[in-house]
Amino acid sequence: QKGVPGLWDRFKLKVISYGIEKGDVVLIHSSAKGMKALGVDNHEIIDFFIDLVGDSGTIVFPTYPDIKKCRVR
């Protein structure tokens, strides 16, 4: 995937600087489209957060459908 060079590494360092620890609850409010600039796939992003909070933590990543693609009847 293409992305802004070095952005993924800078993103990870920034998130780590917030002090997220094992067992924490993290709410990620972002657009999957917006995350494409990081140059990694969504699975890698989610795995990064899973590693941060560990098995005892919780990641909340609300998702919403692309309204433009939904059919109204």
Backbone as numpy.savetxt, mean C-alpha at the origin, in Angstrom:
# Nx Ny Nz CAx CAy CAz Cx Cy Cz
7.33 -3.52 -13.96 6.50 -2.33 -13.96 7.38 -1.09 -13.96
6.94 -0.10 -14.67 7.66 1.17 -14.67 7.21 2.02 -13.50
8.11 2.82 -13.03 7.80 3.73 -11.95 8.88 4.79 -11.87
8.73 5.67 -10.93 9.73 6.72 -10.72 10.95 6.07 -10.07
12.13 6.19 -10.70 13.32 5.55 -10.14 13.58 5.96 -8.69
13.79 4.97 -7.84 14.11 5.21 -6.44 12.92 5.52 -5.55
11.75 5.71 -6.13 10.58 6.10 -5.33 10.16 5.00 -4.36
10.20 3.75 -4.78 9.80 2.64 -3.91 10.69 2.60 -2.67
12.00 2.74 -2.85 12.91 2.72 -1.70 12.67 3.92 -0.78
12.44 5.09 -1.35 12.16 6.28 -0.54 10.83 6.11 0.21
9.84 5.53 -0.46 8.53 5.28 0.15 8.70 4.37 1.37
9.42 3.27 1.20 9.61 2.32 2.30 10.32 2.98 3.48
11.36 3.75 3.21 12.08 4.43 4.29 11.17 5.41 5.03
10.33 6.12 4.29 9.41 7.08 4.90 8.42 6.36 5.81
7.85 5.26 5.31 6.88 4.50 6.11 7.56 3.94 7.36
8.75 3.40 7.22 9.48 2.86 8.36 9.74 3.95 9.40
9.98 5.18 8.93 10.27 6.29 9.85 9.06 6.64 10.73
7.87 6.19 10.36 6.68 6.46 11.17 6.64 5.61 12.43
7.52 4.62 12.54 7.60 3.82 13.76 6.57 2.70 13.86
6.07 2.24 12.74 5.11 1.13 12.75 5.82 -0.11 13.30
5.13 -0.79 14.23 5.72 -1.95 14.89 4.84 -3.18 14.74
5.41 -4.33 15.06 4.66 -5.58 15.07 3.45 -5.41 15.98
2.31 -5.86 15.52 1.09 -5.78 16.32 0.26 -4.52 16.10
0.81 -3.56 15.35 0.07 -2.32 15.09 -1.08 -2.55 14.12
-2.02 -1.62 14.15 -3.10 -1.56 13.17 -2.79 -0.40 12.24
-2.75 -0.67 10.94 -2.39 0.36 9.96 -3.51 0.49 8.94
-3.97 1.73 8.75 -4.96 2.02 7.73 -4.23 2.67 6.55
-4.35 2.06 5.40 -3.71 2.59 4.20 -4.80 3.17 3.32
-4.78 4.47 3.17 -5.78 5.15 2.35 -5.08 5.64 1.09
-5.24 4.89 0.03 -4.55 5.24 -1.21 -5.29 4.63 -2.39
-4.92 5.06 -3.54 -5.46 4.53 -4.78 -4.47 3.53 -5.37
-4.96 2.37 -5.80 -4.08 1.40 -6.45 -3.44 2.01 -7.69
-4.21 2.83 -8.39 -3.66 3.52 -9.56 -2.53 4.45 -9.15
-2.74 5.17 -8.06 -1.73 6.11 -7.58 -0.44 5.43 -7.14
-0.56 4.20 -6.68 0.61 3.46 -6.21 1.47 2.94 -7.36
0.95 2.99 -8.58 1.71 2.51 -9.74 3.02 3.28 -9.92
3.05 4.53 -9.47 4.27 5.34 -9.59 5.43 4.71 -8.82
5.11 3.85 -7.83 6.16 3.21 -7.05 6.94 2.19 -7.87
6.34 1.70 -8.96 7.03 0.76 -9.84 7.05 -0.67 -9.36
6.18 -1.01 -8.42 6.06 -2.39 -7.94 4.59 -2.79 -8.00
4.34 -4.10 -7.97 2.94 -4.51 -8.04 2.30 -4.43 -6.65
0.99 -4.50 -6.63 0.23 -4.36 -5.38 0.62 -5.41 -4.35
0.96 -6.61 -4.81 1.34 -7.68 -3.88 2.60 -7.31 -3.11
3.55 -6.68 -3.78 4.79 -6.29 -3.10 4.52 -5.21 -2.05
3.61 -4.31 -2.36 3.25 -3.25 -1.41 2.58 -3.87 -0.18
1.63 -4.75 -0.41 0.93 -5.40 0.70 1.90 -6.24 1.52
2.79 -6.99 0.87 3.78 -7.80 1.59 4.67 -6.93 2.48
5.04 -5.76 1.98 5.86 -4.84 2.77 5.14 -4.47 4.08
3.86 -4.14 3.99 3.11 -3.78 5.19 2.88 -4.98 6.10
2.66 -6.15 5.53 2.51 -7.37 6.35 3.78 -7.62 7.14
4.94 -7.45 6.50 6.21 -7.62 7.21 6.34 -6.62 8.35
5.86 -5.40 8.15 5.97 -4.38 9.21 5.12 -4.72 10.43
3.86 -5.10 10.22 2.95 -5.32 11.35 3.00 -6.75 11.88
3.54 -7.67 11.10 3.65 -9.06 11.55 2.32 -9.77 11.64
2.39 -11.00 12.14 1.18 -11.84 12.25 0.17 -11.29 13.25
0.64 -10.52 14.21 -0.28 -10.01 15.25 -0.86 -8.64 14.88
-0.43 -8.07 13.76 -0.93 -6.76 13.36 -2.10 -6.87 12.39
-2.64 -5.71 12.05 -3.78 -5.64 11.15 -3.53 -4.55 10.11
-3.82 -4.86 8.87 -3.73 -3.88 7.79 -5.14 -3.67 7.25
-5.57 -2.42 7.24 -6.88 -2.07 6.69 -6.62 -1.30 5.40
-7.11 -1.83 4.30 -6.86 -1.24 2.99 -8.20 -1.17 2.26
-9.03 -0.14 2.57 -10.36 -0.08 1.95 -10.25 0.03 0.43
-11.16 -0.63 -0.23 -11.18 -0.57 -1.69 -12.56 -0.15 -2.16
-12.58 0.52 -3.27 -13.83 0.99 -3.85 -13.78 0.71 -5.35
-14.92 0.36 -5.93 -14.92 0.09 -7.37 -14.71 1.37 -8.17
-14.22 1.19 -9.38 -14.10 2.31 -10.30 -15.50 2.64 -10.79
-16.09 3.71 -10.27 -17.48 4.06 -10.54 -17.73 4.21 -12.04
-16.75 4.71 -12.76 -16.91 4.91 -14.20 -17.16 3.60 -14.94
-16.68 2.50 -14.36 -16.82 1.20 -15.03 -18.06 0.45 -14.57
-18.73 0.96 -13.52 -19.94 0.30 -13.01 -21.13 0.64 -13.89
-21.95 -0.35 -14.10 -23.16 -0.12 -14.89 -24.31 0.23 -13.96
-25.03 1.24 -14.31 -26.21 1.62 -13.54 -27.41 1.10 -14.30
-28.30 0.43 -13.59 -29.49 -0.14 -14.25 -30.72 0.60 -13.80
